[in-house]
PDB file of C-alpha atoms and ligand atoms in Angstrom:
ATOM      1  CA  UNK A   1      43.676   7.787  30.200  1.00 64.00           C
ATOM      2  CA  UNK A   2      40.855   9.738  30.638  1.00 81.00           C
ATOM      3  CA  UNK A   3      41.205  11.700  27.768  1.00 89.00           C
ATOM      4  CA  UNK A   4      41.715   8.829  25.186  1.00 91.00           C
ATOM      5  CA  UNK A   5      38.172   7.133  26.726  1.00 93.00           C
ATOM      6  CA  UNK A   6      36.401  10.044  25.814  1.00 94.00           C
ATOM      7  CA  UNK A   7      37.396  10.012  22.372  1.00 95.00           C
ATOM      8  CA  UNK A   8      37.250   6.420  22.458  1.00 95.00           C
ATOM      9  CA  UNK A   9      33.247   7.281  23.206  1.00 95.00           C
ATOM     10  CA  UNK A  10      33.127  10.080  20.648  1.00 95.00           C
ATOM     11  CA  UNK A  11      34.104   7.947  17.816  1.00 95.00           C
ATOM     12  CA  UNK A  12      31.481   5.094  18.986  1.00 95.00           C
ATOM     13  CA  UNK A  13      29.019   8.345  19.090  1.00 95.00           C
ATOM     14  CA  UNK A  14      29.719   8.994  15.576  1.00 95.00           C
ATOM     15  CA  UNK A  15      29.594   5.116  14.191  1.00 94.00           C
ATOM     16  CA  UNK A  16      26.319   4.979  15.819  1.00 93.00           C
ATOM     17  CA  UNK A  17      24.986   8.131  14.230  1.00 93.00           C
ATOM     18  CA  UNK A  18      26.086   7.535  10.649  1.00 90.00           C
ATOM     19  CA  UNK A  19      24.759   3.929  11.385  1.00 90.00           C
ATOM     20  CA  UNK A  20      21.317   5.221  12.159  1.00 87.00           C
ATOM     21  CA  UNK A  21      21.479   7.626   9.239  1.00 84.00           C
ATOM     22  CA  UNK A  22      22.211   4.876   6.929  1.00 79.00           C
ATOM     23  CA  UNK A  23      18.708   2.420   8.220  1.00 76.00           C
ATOM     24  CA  UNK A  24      16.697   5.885   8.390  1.00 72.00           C
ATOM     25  CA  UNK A  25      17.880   6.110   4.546  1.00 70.00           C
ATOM     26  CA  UNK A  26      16.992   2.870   3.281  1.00 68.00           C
ATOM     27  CA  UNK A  27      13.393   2.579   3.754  1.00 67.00           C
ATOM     28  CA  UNK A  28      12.771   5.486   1.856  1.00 66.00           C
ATOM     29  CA  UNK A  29      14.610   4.376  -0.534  1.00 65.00           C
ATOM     30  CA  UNK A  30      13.286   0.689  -1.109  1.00 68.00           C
ATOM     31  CA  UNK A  31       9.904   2.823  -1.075  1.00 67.00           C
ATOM     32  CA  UNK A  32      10.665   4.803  -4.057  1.00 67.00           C
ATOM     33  CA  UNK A  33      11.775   2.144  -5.827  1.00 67.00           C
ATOM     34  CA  UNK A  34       8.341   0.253  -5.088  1.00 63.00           C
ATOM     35  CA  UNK A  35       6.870   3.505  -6.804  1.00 64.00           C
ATOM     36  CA  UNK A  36       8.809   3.096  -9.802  1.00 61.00           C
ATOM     37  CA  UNK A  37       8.218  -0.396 -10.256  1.00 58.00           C
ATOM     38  CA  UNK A  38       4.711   0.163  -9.833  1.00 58.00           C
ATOM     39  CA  UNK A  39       4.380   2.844 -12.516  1.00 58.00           C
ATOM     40  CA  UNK A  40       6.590   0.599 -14.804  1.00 77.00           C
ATOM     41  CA  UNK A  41       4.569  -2.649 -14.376  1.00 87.00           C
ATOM     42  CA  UNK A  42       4.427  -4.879 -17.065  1.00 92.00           C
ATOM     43  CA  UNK A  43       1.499  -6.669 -17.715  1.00 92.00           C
ATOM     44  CA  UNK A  44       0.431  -8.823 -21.193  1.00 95.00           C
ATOM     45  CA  UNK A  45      -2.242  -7.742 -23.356  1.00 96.00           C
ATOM     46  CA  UNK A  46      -5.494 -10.153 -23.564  1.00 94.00           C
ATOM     47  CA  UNK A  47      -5.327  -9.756 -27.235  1.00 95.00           C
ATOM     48  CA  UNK A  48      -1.899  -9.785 -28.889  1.00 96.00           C
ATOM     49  CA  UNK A  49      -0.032 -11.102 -25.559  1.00 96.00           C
ATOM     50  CA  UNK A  50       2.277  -8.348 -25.609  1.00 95.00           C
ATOM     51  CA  UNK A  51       3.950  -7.009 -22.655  1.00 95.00           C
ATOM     52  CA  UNK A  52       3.345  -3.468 -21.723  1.00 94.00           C
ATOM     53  CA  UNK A  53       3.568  -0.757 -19.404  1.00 93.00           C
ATOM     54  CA  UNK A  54       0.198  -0.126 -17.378  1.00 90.00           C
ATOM     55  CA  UNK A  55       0.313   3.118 -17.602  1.00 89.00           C
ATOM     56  CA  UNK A  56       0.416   2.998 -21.200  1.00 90.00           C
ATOM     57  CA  UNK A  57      -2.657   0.872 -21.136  1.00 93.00           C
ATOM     58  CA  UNK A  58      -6.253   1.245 -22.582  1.00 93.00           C
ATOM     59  CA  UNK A  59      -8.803   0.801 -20.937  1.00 93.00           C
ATOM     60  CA  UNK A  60     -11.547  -1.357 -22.933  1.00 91.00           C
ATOM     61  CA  UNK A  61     -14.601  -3.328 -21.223  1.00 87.00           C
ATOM     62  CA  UNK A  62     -13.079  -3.829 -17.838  1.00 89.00           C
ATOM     63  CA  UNK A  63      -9.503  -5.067 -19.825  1.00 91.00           C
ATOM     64  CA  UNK A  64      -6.504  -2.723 -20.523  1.00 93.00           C
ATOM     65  CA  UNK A  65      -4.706  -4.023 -23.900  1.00 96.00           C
ATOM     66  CA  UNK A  66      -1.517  -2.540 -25.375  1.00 96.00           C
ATOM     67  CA  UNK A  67      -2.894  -0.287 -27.963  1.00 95.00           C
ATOM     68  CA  UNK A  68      -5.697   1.754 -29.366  1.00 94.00           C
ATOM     69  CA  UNK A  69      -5.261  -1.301 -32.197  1.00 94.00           C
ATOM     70  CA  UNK A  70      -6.187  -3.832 -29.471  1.00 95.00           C
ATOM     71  CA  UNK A  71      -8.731  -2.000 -28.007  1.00 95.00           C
ATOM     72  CA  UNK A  72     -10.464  -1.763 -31.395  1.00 94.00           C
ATOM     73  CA  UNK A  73      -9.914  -5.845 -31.429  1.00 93.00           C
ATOM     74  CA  UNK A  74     -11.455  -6.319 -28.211  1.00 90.00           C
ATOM     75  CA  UNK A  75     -14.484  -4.731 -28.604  1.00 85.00           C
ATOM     76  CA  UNK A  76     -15.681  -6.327 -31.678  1.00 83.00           C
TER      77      UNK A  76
HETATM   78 ZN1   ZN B 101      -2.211  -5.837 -27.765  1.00 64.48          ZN
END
């Protein structure tokens, strides 16, 4: 009887662990995911309306538009 306990308690051991792993993993990943959604933000253009990625943006008088185009519109 003994015997079988003990592996009875090894086996919870081992569910625990890989249990732990797996909420020690997520985090990080939900984080990185926040990073790439961050660097792929859309957000619309003040002058044509078009969506784009911020980080394709240009930066003209305090606005970011969609295009060199846009920023040429803006600043007239
Ligand atoms: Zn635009």
């Amino acid at each position: 009887m003994g015997r079988i306990l003990f592996w009875m308690l090894l086996g919870a051991l081992i569910f625990m662990l890989i249990q732990n792993r797996k909420k020690l993993l997520k985090p990080r990943q939900t984080r990185q995911k926040l990073r790439q959604s961050e660097a792929k933000k859309m957000v619309p253009c003040p002058v044509c309306g078009v969506h784009f990625a911020e980080a394709d943006g240009v930066w003209v008088k305090n606005k970011m538009v969609c295009s060199q185009e846009c920023a040429q519109k803006a600043s007239q």
